[in-house]
Amino acid sequence: MSKQIPISFEFFPTKTDAGAEKLKVVHQELQLLNPEFFSVTYGAGGSTRERTLSTLNDFNGKGTPVAPHLSCIGDSKERIAELLDLYKSQGIDRIVALRGDLPSGQVGLGELPYATDLVRFIREHSSDHFKIEVAAYPEMHPQADSFDLDIKRFCDKANAGANAALTQFFFNPDAYFYFVERIQKEGVNIPVAPGIMPITNASNLIRFADGTGAEIPRWIRKQLATYGDDTDSIKAFGHEVIVKLCERLIAGGAPSLHFYTMNTTDPTRQLVKDLGLA
Ligand code: FAD
């Protein structure tokens, strides 16, 4: 059994009432695993604003704290301030602060062009009310000019007032350990929770990885390819790979794990149980 560390779960807002009802069941099932919080994503430029709010409403006050994601690119300070005030009035005290990606891939837009600007704004507007989580990229953000500059930008976010970080998913634990070592050398000691993506479907995984700059190691790609449409074998292999990854991360000192649930109970539940973290 692994050392006991906290876990958290990420949802995205559903598009339909039927999807929202299904997610309520997933929420109840995952809540039994005693997570520290559930986070709910937010479309850049406010594109999922109403749906994010309604998903948060479904789960806020139901036992486990909720943490809205909030992105700043292409949005105004006024609209962001409204959301911060709303969340505060609803008793929410944790926020995942992000830049976001506009569909066109344009960068540096709006009154708050980067996540550091958003963190600073949240601190100015809401003082210390919120615990602020930010994003981290052990394999470097895809638009970063260099790894060193990306480390510096990450440290800027921490120094602007972020309390903790959640990473992009990755499969190489050494990338995570090196990232943490590098930020600590810069004097940044906020906890960085590895983001864990269960492997259940090869083509979806490749699509997500291509979109985020996460690397799928060659041996994993090759092994997945040998399974073709055999989903049971893909899931069994994926489960084994992720359990081993998590075990190494926990043994190496990861402070907590953040699971990208993809709005389903399994395989996250199975991973958490097999790691002895439930
Ligand atoms: P930043 O920290 O601002 O960094 C973005 C890029 O800009 C990096 O390359 C950085 O090196 C560079 N940079 C930073 N500051 C400067 C500067 N001053 N000058 C020049 N370059 C700079 N997206 C959503 O839209 N909604 C979500 O809910 C969401 N949730 C996420 C959750 C997690 C855990 C993670 C890891 C990502 C999530 N994303 C989400 C994706 C995220 O918005 C994108 O990865 C986005 O491209 C970068 O966001 P960021 O907050 O890391 O940006």
GROMACS .gro file of C-alpha atoms in nm, residues 90-184:
model
   95
   90GLN     CA    1  -2.125   3.090  -0.198
   91GLY     CA    2  -1.862   2.989   0.055
   92ILE     CA    3  -1.612   2.873  -0.207
   93ASP     CA    4  -1.255   2.934  -0.095
   94ARG     CA    5  -1.035   2.757  -0.351
   95ILE     CA    6  -0.979   2.858  -0.714
   96VAL     CA    7  -0.772   2.710  -0.995
   97ALA     CA    8  -0.633   3.021  -1.170
   98LEU     CA    9  -0.537   2.980  -1.535
   99ARG     CA   10  -0.462   3.176  -1.845
  100GLY     CA   11  -0.675   2.954  -2.070
  101ASP     CA   12  -0.651   2.901  -2.446
  102LEU     CA   13  -0.866   3.083  -2.696
  103PRO     CA   14  -0.970   2.870  -2.995
  104SER     CA   15  -0.759   3.076  -3.234
  105GLY     CA   16  -0.447   3.016  -3.024
  106GLN     CA   17  -0.397   3.392  -2.980
  107VAL     CA   18  -0.193   3.483  -2.673
  108GLY     CA   19  -0.137   3.786  -2.453
  109LEU     CA   20  -0.496   3.906  -2.487
  110GLY     CA   21  -0.725   4.100  -2.258
  111GLU     CA   22  -0.671   4.295  -1.940
  112LEU     CA   23  -0.511   3.994  -1.771
  113PRO     CA   24  -0.305   3.820  -2.040
  114TYR     CA   25  -0.124   3.562  -1.825
  115ALA     CA   26  -0.209   3.350  -1.522
  116THR     CA   27   0.035   3.554  -1.311
  117ASP     CA   28  -0.178   3.863  -1.383
  118LEU     CA   29  -0.488   3.671  -1.273
  119VAL     CA   30  -0.326   3.552  -0.949
  120ARG     CA   31  -0.221   3.909  -0.873
  121PHE     CA   32  -0.571   4.035  -0.952
  122ILE     CA   33  -0.736   3.773  -0.727
  123ARG     CA   34  -0.509   3.877  -0.441
  124GLU     CA   35  -0.584   4.249  -0.503
  125HIS     CA   36  -0.958   4.193  -0.529
  126SER     CA   37  -1.020   3.919  -0.271
  127SER     CA   38  -0.712   3.944  -0.051
  128ASP     CA   39  -0.639   3.606   0.111
  129HIS     CA   40  -0.990   3.465   0.086
  130PHE     CA   41  -0.906   3.208  -0.181
  131LYS     CA   42  -0.652   2.931  -0.179
  132ILE     CA   43  -0.513   2.969  -0.533
  133GLU     CA   44  -0.400   2.668  -0.736
  134VAL     CA   45  -0.213   2.728  -1.063
  135ALA     CA   46  -0.110   2.504  -1.352
  136ALA     CA   47   0.235   2.348  -1.380
  137TYR     CA   48   0.396   2.175  -1.679
  138PRO     CA   49   0.668   1.924  -1.589
  139GLU     CA   50   0.731   1.873  -1.964
  140MET     CA   51   0.714   2.249  -2.037
  141HIS     CA   52   0.413   2.448  -2.157
  142PRO     CA   53   0.385   2.404  -2.537
  143GLN     CA   54   0.409   2.779  -2.604
  144ALA     CA   55   0.700   2.849  -2.369
  145ASP     CA   56   1.011   3.001  -2.526
  146SER     CA   57   1.236   2.769  -2.325
  147PHE     CA   58   1.223   2.534  -2.028
  148ASP     CA   59   1.417   2.785  -1.813
  149LEU     CA   60   1.177   3.067  -1.899
  150ASP     CA   61   0.878   2.844  -1.826
  151ILE     CA   62   1.025   2.765  -1.483
  152LYS     CA   63   1.069   3.139  -1.424
  153ARG     CA   64   0.708   3.210  -1.531
  154PHE     CA   65   0.585   2.938  -1.299
  155CYS     CA   66   0.783   3.086  -1.010
  156ASP     CA   67   0.634   3.428  -1.094
  157LYS     CA   68   0.287   3.277  -1.039
  158ALA     CA   69   0.388   3.139  -0.702
  159ASN     CA   70   0.548   3.468  -0.601
  160ALA     CA   71   0.235   3.657  -0.710
  161GLY     CA   72   0.040   3.464  -0.446
  162ALA     CA   73  -0.042   3.113  -0.568
  163ASN     CA   74  -0.059   2.859  -0.285
  164ALA     CA   75  -0.029   2.532  -0.476
  165ALA     CA   76  -0.016   2.383  -0.824
  166LEU     CA   77  -0.174   2.105  -1.028
  167THR     CA   78   0.023   1.967  -1.319
  168GLN     CA   79  -0.061   1.883  -1.676
  169PHE     CA   80  -0.071   1.506  -1.711
  170PHE     CA   81   0.254   1.325  -1.787
  171PHE     CA   82   0.389   0.971  -1.786
  172ASN     CA   83   0.752   1.032  -1.700
  173PRO     CA   84   0.795   1.075  -1.323
  174ASP     CA   85   1.149   1.209  -1.368
  175ALA     CA   86   1.006   1.512  -1.549
  176TYR     CA   87   0.795   1.586  -1.241
  177PHE     CA   88   1.081   1.539  -0.995
  178TYR     CA   89   1.312   1.758  -1.205
  179PHE     CA   90   1.046   2.031  -1.228
  180VAL     CA   91   0.998   2.034  -0.850
  181GLU     CA   92   1.375   2.039  -0.795
  182ARG     CA   93   1.413   2.334  -1.032
  183ILE     CA   94   1.142   2.549  -0.872
  184GLN     CA   95   1.276   2.469  -0.526
   0.00000   0.00000   0.00000
